[in-house]
PDB file of C-alpha atoms in Angstrom:
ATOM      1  CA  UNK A 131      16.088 -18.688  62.898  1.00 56.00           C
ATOM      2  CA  UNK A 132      19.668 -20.565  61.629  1.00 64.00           C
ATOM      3  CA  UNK A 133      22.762 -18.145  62.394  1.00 62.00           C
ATOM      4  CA  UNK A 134      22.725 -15.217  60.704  1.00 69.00           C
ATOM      5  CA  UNK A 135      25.844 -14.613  58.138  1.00 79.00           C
ATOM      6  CA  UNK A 136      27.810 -11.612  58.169  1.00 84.00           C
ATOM      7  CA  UNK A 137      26.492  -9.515  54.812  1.00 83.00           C
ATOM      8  CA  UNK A 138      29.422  -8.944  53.493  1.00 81.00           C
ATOM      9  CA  UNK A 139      30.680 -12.492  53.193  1.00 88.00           C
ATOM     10  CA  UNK A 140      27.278 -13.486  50.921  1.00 94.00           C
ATOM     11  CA  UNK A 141      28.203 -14.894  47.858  1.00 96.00           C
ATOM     12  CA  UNK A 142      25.043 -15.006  45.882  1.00 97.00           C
ATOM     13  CA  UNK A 143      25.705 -17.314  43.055  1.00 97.00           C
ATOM     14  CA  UNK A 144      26.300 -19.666  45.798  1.00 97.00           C
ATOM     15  CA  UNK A 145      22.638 -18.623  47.652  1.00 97.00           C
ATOM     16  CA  UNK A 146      21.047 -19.498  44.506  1.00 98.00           C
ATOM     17  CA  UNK A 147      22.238 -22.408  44.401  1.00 98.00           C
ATOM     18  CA  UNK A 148      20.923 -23.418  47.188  1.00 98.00           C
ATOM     19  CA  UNK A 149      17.791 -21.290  46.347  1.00 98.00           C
ATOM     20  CA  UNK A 150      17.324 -23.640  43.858  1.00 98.00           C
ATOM     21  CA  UNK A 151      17.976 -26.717  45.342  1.00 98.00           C
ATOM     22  CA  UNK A 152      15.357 -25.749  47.944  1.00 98.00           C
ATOM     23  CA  UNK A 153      12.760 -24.633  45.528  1.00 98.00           C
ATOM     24  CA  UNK A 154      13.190 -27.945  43.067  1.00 98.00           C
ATOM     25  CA  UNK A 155      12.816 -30.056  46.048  1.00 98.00           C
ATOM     26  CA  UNK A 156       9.667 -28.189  47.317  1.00 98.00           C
ATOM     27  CA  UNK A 157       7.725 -27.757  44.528  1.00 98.00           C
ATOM     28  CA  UNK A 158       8.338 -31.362  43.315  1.00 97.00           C
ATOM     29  CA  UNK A 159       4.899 -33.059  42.433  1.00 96.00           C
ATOM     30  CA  UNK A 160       3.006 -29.795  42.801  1.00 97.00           C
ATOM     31  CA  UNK A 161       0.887 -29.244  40.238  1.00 96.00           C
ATOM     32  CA  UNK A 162       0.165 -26.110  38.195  1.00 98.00           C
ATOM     33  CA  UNK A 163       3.043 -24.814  39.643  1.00 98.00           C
ATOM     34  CA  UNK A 164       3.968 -20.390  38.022  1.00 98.00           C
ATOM     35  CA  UNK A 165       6.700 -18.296  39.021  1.00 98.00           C
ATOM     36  CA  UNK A 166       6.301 -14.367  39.835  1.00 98.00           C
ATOM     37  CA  UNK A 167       9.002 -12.751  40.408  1.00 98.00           C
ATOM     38  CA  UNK A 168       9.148  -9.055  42.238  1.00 97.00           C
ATOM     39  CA  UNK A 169      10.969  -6.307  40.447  1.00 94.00           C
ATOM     40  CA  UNK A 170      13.599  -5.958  40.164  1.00 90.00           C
ATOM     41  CA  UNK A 171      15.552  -8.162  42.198  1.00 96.00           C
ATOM     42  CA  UNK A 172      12.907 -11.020  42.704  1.00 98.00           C
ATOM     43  CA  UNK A 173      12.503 -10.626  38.983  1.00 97.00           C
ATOM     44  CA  UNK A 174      15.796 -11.196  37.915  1.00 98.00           C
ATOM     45  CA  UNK A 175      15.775 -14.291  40.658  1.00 98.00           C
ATOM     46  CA  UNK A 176      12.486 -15.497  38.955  1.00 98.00           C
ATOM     47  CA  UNK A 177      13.563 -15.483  35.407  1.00 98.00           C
ATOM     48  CA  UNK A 178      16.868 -17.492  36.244  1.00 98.00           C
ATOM     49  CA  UNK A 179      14.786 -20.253  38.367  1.00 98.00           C
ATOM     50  CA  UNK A 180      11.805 -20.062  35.896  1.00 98.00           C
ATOM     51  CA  UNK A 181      14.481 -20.766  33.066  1.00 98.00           C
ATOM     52  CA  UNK A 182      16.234 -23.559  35.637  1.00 98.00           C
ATOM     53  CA  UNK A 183      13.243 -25.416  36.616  1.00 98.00           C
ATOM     54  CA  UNK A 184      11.933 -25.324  32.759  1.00 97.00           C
ATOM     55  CA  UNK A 185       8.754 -23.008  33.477  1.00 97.00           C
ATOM     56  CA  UNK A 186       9.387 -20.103  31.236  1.00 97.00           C
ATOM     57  CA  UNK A 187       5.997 -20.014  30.073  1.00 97.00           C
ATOM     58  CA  UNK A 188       4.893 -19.829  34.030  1.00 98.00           C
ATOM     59  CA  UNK A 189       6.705 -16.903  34.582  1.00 98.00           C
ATOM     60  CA  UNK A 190       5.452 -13.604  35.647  1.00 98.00           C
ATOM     61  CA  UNK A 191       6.614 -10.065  36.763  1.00 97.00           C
ATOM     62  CA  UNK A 192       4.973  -7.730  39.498  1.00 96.00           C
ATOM     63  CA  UNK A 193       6.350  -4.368  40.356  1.00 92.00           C
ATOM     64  CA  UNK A 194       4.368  -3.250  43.797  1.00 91.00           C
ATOM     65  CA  UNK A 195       5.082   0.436  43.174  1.00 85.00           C
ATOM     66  CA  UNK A 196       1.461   1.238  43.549  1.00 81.00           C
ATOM     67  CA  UNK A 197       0.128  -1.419  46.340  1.00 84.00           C
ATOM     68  CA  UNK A 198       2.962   0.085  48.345  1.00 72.00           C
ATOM     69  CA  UNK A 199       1.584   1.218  52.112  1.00 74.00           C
ATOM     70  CA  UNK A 200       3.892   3.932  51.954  1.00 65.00           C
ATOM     71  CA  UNK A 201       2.984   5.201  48.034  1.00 50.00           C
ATOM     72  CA  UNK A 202       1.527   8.172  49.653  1.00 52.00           C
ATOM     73  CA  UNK A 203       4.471   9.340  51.474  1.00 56.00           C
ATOM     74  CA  UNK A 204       7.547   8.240  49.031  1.00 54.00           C
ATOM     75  CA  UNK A 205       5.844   8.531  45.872  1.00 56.00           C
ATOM     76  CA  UNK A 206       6.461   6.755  42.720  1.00 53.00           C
ATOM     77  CA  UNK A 207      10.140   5.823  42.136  1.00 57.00           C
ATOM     78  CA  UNK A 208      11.365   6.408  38.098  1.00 54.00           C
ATOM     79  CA  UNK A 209      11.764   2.946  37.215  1.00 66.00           C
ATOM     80  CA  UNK A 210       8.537   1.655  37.479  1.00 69.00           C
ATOM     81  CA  UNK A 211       8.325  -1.488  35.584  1.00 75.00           C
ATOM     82  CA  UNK A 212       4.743  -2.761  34.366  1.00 84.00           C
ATOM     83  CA  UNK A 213       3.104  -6.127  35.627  1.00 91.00           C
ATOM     84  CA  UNK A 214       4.087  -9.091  33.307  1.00 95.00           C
ATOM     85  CA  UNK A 215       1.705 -12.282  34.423  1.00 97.00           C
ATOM     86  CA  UNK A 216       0.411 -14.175  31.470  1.00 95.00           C
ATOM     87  CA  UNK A 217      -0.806 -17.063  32.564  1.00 97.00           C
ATOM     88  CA  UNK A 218      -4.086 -17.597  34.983  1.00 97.00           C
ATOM     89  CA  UNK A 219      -3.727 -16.854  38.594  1.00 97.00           C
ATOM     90  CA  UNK A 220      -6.709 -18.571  40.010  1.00 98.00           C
ATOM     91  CA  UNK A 221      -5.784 -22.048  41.038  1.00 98.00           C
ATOM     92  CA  UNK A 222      -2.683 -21.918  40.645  1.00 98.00           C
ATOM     93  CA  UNK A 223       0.232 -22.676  42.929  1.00 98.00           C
ATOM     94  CA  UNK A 224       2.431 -19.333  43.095  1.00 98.00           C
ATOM     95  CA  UNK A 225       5.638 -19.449  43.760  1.00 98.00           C
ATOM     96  CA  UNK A 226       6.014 -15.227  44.736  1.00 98.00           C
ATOM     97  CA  UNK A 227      10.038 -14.262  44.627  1.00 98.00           C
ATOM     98  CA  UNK A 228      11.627 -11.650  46.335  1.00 98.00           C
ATOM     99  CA  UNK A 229      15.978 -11.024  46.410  1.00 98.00           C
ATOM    100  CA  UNK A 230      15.715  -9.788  50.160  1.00 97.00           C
ATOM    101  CA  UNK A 231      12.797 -10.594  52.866  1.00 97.00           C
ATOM    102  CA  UNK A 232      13.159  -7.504  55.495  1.00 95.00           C
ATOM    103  CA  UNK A 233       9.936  -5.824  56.943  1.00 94.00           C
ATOM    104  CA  UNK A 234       7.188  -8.394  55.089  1.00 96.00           C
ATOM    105  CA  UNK A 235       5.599  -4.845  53.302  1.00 94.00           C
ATOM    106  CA  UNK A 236       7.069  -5.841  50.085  1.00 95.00           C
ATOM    107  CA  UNK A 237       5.429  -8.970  49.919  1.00 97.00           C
ATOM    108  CA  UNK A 238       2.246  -8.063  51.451  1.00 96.00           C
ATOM    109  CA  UNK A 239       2.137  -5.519  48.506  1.00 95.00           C
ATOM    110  CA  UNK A 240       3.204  -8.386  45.919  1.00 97.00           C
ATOM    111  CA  UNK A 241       0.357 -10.733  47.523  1.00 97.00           C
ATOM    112  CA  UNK A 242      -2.311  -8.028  47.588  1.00 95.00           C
ATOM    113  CA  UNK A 243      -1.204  -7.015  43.434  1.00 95.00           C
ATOM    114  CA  UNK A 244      -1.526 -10.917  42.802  1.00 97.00           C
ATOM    115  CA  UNK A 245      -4.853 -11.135  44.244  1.00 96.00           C
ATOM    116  CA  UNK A 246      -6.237  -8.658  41.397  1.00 95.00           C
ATOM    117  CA  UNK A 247      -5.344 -11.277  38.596  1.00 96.00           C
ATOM    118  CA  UNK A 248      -7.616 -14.438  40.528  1.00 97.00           C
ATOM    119  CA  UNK A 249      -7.348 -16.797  43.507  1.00 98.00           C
ATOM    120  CA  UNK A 250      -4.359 -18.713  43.322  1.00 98.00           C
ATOM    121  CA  UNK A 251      -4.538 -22.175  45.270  1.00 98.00           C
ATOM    122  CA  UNK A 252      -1.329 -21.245  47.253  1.00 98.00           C
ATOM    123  CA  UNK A 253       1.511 -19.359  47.213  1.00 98.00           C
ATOM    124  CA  UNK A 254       4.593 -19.626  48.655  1.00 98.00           C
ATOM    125  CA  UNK A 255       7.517 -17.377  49.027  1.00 98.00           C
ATOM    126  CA  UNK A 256      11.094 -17.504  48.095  1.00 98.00           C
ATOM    127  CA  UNK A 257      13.817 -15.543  48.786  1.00 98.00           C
ATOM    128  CA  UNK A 258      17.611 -15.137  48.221  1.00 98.00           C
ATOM    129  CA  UNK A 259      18.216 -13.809  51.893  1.00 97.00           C
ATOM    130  CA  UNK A 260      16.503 -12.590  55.193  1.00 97.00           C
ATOM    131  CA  UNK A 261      17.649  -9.865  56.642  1.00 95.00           C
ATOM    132  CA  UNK A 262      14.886 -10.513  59.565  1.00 94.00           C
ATOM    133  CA  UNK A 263      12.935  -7.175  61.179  1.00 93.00           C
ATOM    134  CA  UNK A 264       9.618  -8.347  60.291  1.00 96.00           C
ATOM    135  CA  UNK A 265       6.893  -5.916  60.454  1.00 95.00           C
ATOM    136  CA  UNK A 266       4.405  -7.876  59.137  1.00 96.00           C
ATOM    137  CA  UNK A 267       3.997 -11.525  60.220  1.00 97.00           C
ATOM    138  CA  UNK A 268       5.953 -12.687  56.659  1.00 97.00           C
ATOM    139  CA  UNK A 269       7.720 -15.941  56.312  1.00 97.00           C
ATOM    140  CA  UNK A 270       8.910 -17.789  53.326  1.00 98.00           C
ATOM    141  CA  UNK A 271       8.949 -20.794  52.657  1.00 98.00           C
ATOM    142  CA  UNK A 272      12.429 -21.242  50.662  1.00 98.00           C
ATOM    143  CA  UNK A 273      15.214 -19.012  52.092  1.00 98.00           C
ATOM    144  CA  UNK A 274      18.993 -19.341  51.111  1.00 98.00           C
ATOM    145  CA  UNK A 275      20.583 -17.065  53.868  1.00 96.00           C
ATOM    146  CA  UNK A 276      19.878 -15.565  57.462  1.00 96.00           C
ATOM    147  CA  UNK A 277      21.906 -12.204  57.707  1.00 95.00           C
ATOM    148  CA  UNK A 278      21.339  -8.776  60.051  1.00 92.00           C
ATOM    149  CA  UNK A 279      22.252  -5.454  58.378  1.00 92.00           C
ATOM    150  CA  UNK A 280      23.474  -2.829  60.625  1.00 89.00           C
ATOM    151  CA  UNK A 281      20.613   0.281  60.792  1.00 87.00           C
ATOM    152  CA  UNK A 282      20.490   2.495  57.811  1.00 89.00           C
ATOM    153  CA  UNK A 283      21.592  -0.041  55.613  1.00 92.00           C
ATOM    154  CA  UNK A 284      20.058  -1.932  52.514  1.00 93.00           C
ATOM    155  CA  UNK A 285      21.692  -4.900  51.063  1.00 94.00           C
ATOM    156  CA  UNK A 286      21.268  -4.947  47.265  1.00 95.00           C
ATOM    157  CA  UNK A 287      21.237  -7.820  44.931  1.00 96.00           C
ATOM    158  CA  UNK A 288      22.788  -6.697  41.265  1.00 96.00           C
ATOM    159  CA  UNK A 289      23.129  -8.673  38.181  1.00 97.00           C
ATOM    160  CA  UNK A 290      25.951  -7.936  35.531  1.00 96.00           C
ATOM    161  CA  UNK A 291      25.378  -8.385  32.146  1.00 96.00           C
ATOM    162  CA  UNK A 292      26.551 -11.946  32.267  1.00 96.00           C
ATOM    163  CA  UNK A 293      23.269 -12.952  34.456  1.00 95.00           C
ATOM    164  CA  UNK A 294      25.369 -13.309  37.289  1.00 97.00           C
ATOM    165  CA  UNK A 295      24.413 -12.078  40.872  1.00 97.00           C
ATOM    166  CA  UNK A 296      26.095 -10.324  43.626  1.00 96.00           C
ATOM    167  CA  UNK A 297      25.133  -8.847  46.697  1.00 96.00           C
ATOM    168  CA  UNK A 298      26.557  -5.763  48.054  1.00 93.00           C
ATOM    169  CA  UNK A 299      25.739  -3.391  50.967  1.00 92.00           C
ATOM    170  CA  UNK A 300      24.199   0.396  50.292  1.00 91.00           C
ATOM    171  CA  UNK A 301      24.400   2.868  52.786  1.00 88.00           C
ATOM    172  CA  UNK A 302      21.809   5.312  50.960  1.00 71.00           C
ATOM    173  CA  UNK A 303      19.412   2.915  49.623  1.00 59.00           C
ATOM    174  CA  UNK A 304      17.371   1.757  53.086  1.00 50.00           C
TER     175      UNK A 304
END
């Protein structure tokens, strides 16, 4: 793992610009290629890449609320968003987007969730920054930042009304 970056020095326009410079170079000649973002950061990341890479009509939306592991014991939170994927799954090469990689649960949710709309041929996993901790054996394939975050603590991506991202750190989100 590449040295992690202290958290509060992230600058994430500048991550996804590199995001995207990883992403454009790895999906180059792949065919069939969709984008699913995961709300709501990996959304928000999705949309902006989907619109950058010209694949609007390939983009998708999944909000894990209910494949959570832990659904039973935190419940559903109020902003529950519904799953957006028009487009077929099965065959397709997914490319499944996440703002922060942390315990793998997330994406093991988003992976079981994509499952229920058909087989995709592969899918791969981007993310703005990983925070590391891995519960679940979880790696992606495009990663912009390596970073720890002190116990307790959640690092948030945001996105102002312009479009434009920032990261910060939340003491009473983890």
């Amino acid at each position: 793992m590449p040295h992690p970056t202290n958290p509060s020095q992230l600058d994430a326009e500048a991550l996804y610009a590199v995001l995207l410079q990883q992403v454009q170079s790895g999906l180059a000649g792949i065919p069939n290629v969709a984008i699913v973002g995961i709300h709501s950061g990996g959304a928000w990341l999705a949309a902006r890449l989907a619109r950058d890479l010209n694949l609007l009509d390939r983009l998708g939306v999944l909000d894990v609320s209910f494949y959570r592991d832990d659904f039973a014991q935190k419940g559903l939170h109020a902003d529950v968003k519904p799953t957006q994927i028009s487009f077929d799954v099965a065959g397709a090469t997914i490319l499944l987007v996440d703002d922060v990689l942390y315990t793998g649960r997330t994406t093991r949710a988003a992976i079981n969730e994509l499952f229920d709309y058909g087989r995709p041929a592969k899918i791969m996993l981007a993310a703005l920054v990983d925070r590391g901790e891995r519960q679940l054996p979880v790696a992606a394939d495009f990663v912009a930042a390596f970073t720890a975050v002190p116990p307790g603590q959640a690092l948030v991506l945001k996105q102002a009304d312009d479009g434009k991202f920032t990261l910060t750190i939340d003491t009473h989100h983890a």
